[in-house]
PDB file of C-alpha atoms in Angstrom:
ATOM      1  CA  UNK A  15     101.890  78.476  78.861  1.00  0.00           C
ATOM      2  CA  UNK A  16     100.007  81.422  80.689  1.00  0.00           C
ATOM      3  CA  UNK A  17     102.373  84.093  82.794  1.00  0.00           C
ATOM      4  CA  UNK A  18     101.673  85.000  86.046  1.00  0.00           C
ATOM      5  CA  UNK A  19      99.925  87.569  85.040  1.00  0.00           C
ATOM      6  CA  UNK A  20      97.944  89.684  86.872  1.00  0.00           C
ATOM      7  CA  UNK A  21      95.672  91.951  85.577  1.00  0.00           C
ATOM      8  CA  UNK A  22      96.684  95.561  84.431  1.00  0.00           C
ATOM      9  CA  UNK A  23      95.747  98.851  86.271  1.00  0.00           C
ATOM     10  CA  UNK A  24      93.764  99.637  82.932  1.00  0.00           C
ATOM     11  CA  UNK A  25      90.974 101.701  84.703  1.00  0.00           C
ATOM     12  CA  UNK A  26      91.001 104.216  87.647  1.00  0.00           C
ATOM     13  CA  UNK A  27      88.263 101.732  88.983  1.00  0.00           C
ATOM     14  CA  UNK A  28      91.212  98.638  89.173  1.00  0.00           C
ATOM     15  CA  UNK A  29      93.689 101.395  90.223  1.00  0.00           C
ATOM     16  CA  UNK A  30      91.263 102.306  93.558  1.00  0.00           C
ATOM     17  CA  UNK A  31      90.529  98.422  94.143  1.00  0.00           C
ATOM     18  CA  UNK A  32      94.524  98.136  94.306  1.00  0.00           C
ATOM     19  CA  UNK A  33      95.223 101.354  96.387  1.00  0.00           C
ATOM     20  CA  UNK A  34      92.079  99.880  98.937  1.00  0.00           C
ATOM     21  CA  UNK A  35      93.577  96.251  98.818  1.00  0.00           C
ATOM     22  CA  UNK A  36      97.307  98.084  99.836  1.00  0.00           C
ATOM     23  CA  UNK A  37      95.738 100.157 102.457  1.00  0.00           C
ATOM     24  CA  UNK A  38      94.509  96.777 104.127  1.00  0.00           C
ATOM     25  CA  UNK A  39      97.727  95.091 103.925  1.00  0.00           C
ATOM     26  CA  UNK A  40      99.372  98.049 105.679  1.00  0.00           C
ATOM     27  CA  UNK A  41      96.972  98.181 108.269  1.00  0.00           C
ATOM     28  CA  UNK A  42      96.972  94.602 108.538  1.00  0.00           C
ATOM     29  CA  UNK A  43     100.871  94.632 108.905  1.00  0.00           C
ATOM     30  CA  UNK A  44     100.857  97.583 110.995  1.00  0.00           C
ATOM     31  CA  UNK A  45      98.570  95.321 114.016  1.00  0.00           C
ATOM     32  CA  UNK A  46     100.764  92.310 113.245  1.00  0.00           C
ATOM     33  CA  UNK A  47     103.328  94.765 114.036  1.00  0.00           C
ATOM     34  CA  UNK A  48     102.415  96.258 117.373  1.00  0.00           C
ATOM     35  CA  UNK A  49     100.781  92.719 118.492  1.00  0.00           C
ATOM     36  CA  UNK A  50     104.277  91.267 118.042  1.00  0.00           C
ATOM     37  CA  UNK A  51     105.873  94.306 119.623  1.00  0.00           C
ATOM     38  CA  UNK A  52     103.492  94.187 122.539  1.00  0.00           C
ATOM     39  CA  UNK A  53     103.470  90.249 123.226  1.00  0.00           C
ATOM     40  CA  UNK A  54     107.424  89.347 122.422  1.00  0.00           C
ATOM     41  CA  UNK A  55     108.925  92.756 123.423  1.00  0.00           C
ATOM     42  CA  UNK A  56     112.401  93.032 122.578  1.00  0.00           C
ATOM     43  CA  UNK A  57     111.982  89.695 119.784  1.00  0.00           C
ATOM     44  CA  UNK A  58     109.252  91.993 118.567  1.00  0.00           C
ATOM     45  CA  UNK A  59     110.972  94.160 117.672  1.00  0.00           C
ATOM     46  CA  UNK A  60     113.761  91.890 115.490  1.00  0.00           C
ATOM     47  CA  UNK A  61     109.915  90.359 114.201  1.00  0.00           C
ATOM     48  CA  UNK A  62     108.892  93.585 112.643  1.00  0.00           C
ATOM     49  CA  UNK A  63     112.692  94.314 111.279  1.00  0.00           C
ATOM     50  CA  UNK A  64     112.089  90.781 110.012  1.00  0.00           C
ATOM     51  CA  UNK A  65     108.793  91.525 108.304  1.00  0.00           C
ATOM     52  CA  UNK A  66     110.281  95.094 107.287  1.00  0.00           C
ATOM     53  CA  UNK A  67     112.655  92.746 105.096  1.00  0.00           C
ATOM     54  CA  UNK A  68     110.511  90.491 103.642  1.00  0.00           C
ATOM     55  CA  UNK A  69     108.514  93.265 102.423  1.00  0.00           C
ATOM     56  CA  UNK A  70     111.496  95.028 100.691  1.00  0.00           C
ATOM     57  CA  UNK A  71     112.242  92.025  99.359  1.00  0.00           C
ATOM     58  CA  UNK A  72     108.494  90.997  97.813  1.00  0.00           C
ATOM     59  CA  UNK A  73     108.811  95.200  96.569  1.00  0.00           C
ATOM     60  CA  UNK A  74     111.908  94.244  94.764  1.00  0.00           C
ATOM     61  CA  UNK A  75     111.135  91.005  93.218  1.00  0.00           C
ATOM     62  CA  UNK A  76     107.420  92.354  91.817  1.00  0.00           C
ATOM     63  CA  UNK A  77     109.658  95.355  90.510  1.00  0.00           C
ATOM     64  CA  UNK A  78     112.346  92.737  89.203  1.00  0.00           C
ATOM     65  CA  UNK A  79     109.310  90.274  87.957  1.00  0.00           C
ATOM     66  CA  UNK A  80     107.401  93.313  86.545  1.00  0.00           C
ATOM     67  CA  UNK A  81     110.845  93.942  84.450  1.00  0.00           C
ATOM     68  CA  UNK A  82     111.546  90.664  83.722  1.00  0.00           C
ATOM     69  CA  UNK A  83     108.381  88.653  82.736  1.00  0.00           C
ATOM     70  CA  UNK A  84     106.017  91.057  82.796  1.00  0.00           C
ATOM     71  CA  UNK A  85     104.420  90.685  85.925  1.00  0.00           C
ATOM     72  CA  UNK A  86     101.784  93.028  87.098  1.00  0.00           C
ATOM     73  CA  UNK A  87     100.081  93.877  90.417  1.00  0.00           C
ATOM     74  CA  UNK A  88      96.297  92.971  90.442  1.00  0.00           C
ATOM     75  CA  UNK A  89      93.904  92.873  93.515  1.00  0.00           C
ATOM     76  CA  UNK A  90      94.193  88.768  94.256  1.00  0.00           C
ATOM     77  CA  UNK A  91      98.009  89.396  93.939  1.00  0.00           C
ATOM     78  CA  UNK A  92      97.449  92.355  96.334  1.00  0.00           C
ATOM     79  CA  UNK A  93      95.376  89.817  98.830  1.00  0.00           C
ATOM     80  CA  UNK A  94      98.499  87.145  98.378  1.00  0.00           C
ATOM     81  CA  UNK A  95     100.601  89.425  99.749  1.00  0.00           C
ATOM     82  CA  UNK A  96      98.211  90.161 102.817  1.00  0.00           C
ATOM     83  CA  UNK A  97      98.384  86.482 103.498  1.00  0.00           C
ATOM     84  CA  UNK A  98     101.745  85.850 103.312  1.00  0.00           C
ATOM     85  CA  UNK A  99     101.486  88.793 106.428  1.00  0.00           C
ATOM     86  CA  UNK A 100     100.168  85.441 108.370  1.00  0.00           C
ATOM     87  CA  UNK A 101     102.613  83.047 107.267  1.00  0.00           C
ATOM     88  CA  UNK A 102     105.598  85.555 108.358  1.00  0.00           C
ATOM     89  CA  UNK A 103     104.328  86.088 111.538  1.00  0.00           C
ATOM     90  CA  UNK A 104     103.180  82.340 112.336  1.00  0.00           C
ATOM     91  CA  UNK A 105     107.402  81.451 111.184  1.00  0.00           C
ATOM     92  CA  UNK A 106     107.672  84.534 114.213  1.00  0.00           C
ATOM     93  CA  UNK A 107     105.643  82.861 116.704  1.00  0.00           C
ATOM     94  CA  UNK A 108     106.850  79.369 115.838  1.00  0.00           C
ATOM     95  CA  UNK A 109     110.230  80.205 116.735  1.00  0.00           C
ATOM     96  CA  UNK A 110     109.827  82.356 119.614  1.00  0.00           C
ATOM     97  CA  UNK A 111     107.014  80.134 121.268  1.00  0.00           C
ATOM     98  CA  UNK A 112     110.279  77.373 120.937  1.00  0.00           C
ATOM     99  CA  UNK A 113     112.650  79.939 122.479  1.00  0.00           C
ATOM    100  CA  UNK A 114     110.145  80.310 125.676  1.00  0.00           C
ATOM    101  CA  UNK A 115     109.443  76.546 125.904  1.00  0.00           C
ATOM    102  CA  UNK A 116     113.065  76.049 126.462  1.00  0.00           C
ATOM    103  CA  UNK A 117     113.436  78.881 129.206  1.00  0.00           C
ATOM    104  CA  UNK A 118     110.616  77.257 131.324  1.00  0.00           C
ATOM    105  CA  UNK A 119     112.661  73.529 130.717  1.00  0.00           C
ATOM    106  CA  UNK A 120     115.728  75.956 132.623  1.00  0.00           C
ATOM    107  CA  UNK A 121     117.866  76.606 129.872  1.00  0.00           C
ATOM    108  CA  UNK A 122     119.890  80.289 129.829  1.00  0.00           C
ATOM    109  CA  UNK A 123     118.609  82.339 126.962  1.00  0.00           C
ATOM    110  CA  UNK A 124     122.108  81.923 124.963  1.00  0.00           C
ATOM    111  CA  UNK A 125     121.569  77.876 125.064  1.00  0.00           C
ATOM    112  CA  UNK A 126     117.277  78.426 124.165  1.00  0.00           C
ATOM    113  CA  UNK A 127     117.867  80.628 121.322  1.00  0.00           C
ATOM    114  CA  UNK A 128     120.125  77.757 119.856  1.00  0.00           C
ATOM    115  CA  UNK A 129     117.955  75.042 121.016  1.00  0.00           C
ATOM    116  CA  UNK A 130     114.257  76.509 120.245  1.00  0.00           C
ATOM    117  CA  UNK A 131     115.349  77.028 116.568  1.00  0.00           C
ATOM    118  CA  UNK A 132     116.689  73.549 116.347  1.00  0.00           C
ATOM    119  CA  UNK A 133     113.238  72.570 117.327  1.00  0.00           C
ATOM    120  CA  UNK A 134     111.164  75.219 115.086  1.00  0.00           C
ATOM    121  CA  UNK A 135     113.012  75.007 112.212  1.00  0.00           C
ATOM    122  CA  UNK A 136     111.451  71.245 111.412  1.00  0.00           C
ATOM    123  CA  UNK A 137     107.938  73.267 112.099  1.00  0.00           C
ATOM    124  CA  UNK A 138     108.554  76.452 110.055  1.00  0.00           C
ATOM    125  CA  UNK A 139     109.735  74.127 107.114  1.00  0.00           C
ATOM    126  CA  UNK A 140     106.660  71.813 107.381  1.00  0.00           C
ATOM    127  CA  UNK A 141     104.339  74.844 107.352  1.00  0.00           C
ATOM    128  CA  UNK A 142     106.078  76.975 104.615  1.00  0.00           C
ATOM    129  CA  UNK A 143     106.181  73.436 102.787  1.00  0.00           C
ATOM    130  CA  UNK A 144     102.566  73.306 102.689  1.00  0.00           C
ATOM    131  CA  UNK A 145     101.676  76.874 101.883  1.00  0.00           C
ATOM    132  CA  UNK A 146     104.311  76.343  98.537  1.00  0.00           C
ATOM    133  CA  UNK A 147     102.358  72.828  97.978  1.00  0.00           C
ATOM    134  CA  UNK A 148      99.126  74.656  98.015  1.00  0.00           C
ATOM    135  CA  UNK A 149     100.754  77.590  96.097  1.00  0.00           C
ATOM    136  CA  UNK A 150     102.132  75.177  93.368  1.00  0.00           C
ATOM    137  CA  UNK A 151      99.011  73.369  92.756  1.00  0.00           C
ATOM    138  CA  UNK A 152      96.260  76.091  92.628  1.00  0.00           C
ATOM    139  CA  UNK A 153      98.751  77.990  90.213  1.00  0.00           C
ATOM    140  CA  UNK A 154      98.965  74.689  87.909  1.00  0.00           C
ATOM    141  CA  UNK A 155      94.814  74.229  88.193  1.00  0.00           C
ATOM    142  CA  UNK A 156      93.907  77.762  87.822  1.00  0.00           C
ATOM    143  CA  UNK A 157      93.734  80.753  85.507  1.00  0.00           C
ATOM    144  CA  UNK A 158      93.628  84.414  85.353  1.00  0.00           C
ATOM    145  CA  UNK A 159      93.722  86.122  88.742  1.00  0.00           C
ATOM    146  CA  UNK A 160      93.548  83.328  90.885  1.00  0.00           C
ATOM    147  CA  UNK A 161      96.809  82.160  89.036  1.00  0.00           C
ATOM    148  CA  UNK A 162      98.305  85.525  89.665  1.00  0.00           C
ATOM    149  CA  UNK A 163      97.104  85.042  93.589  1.00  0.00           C
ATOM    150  CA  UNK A 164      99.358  81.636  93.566  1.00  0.00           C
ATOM    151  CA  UNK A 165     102.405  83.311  92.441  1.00  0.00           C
ATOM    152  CA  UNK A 166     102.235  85.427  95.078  1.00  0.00           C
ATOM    153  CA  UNK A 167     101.408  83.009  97.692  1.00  0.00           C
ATOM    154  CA  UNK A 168     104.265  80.950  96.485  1.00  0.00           C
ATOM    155  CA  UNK A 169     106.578  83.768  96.506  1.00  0.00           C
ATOM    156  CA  UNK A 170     106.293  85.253 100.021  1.00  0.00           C
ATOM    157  CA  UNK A 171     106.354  81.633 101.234  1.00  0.00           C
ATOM    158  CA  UNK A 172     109.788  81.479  99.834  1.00  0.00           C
ATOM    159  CA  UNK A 173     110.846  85.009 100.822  1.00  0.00           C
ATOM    160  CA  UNK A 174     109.572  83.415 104.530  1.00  0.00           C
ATOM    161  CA  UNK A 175     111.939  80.783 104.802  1.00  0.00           C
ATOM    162  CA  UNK A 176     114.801  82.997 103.116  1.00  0.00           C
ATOM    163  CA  UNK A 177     114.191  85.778 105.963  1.00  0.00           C
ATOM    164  CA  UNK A 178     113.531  82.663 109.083  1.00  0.00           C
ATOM    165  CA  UNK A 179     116.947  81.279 108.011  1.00  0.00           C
ATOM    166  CA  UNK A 180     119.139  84.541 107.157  1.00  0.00           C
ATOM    167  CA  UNK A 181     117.581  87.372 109.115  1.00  0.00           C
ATOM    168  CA  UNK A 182     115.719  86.593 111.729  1.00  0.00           C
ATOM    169  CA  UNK A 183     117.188  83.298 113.354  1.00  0.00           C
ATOM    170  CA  UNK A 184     120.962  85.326 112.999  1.00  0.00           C
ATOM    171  CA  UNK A 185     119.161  88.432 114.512  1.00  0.00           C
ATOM    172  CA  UNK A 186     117.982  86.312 117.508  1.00  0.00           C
ATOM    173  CA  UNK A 187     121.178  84.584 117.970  1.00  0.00           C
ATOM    174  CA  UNK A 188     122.948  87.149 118.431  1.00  0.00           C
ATOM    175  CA  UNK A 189     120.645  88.838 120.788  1.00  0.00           C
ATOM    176  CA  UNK A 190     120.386  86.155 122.763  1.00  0.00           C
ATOM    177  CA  UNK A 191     124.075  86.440 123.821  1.00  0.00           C
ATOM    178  CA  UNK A 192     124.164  89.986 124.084  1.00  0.00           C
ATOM    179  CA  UNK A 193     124.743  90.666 128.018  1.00  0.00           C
ATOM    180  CA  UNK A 194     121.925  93.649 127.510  1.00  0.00           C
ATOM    181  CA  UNK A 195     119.393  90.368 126.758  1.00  0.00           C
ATOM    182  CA  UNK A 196     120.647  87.794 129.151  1.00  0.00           C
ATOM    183  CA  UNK A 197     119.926  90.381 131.918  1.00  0.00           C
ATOM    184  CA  UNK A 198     116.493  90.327 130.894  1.00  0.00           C
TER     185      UNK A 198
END
């Protein structure tokens, strides 16, 4: 029966631990950000709008989940979230890795876009699968913070797959048949 709890602010001491532990997710999303940007270009940039979601939405379900079952924000939650950073931008890579694969076999970008996410989307399930396995099972073995790092884990791996499959993949789609993208 224990909550996801994580522990309290309680002390100025836990407060600066979380403020640090924030400060090194930003900066750790802010070089996911411009690697993406620099590597994938233009599918950078629907990466970072990508990542810019699934961080609103992991905002809005701690604020729902702090409302709702009393969930609060501790440093192994904070360092959850910082992972998750990798598992977004893997589901990025994944896909758009697929997407380029195709090109070299000679397909047009419209027909790749279609094609590489047939072909990532097996991946990007398999992976996500695996972090929400691992997820499931430390948070039914554990207690305390590490419990409250599990939650996390297990809820930006489902944010992940909500984003992939409702965000991103749409985003790319269209882009790919945009005549600005298919002129290259």
């Amino acid at each position: 029966g224990d909550k996801p709890r994580l522990v309290p602010l309680g002390t100025p001491a836990v407060a600066a631990l979380l403020l640090s532990g924030g400060i090194a997710g930003l900066i750790g999303l802010a070089l996911v950000a411009i690697y993406l940007l620099a590597y994938y270009q233009a599918l950078g940039v629907v990466a970072v709008l990508s990542l810019v979601v699934a961080t609103a939405i992991l905002y809005l379900s701690f604020i729902i989940l702090s409302k709702t079952i009393g969930l609060t924000l501790s440093l192994a939650g904070v360092a959850g979230a910082i992972v998750s950073i990798g598992i977004t931008a893997d589901s990025f890579i994944v896909y758009f890795e697929r997407i380029r694969d195709e090109i070299r076999e000679g397909r047009s970008l419209r027909v790749a876009c279609d094609t590489g996410w047939v072909r990532a989307r097996r991946t990007l399930l398999a992976a996500d699968f695996v972090s929400l396995l691992a997820a499931v099972v430390l948070y039914l073995i554990s207690v305390g913070n590490v419990r409250g790092f599990a939650f996390v884990l297990g809820l930006t791996t489902l944010i992940d797959v909500l984003v992939a499959f409702w965000f991103t993949h749409p985003i790319v789609v269209l882009m790919g048949r945009s005549r600005w993208m298919q002129r290259g």
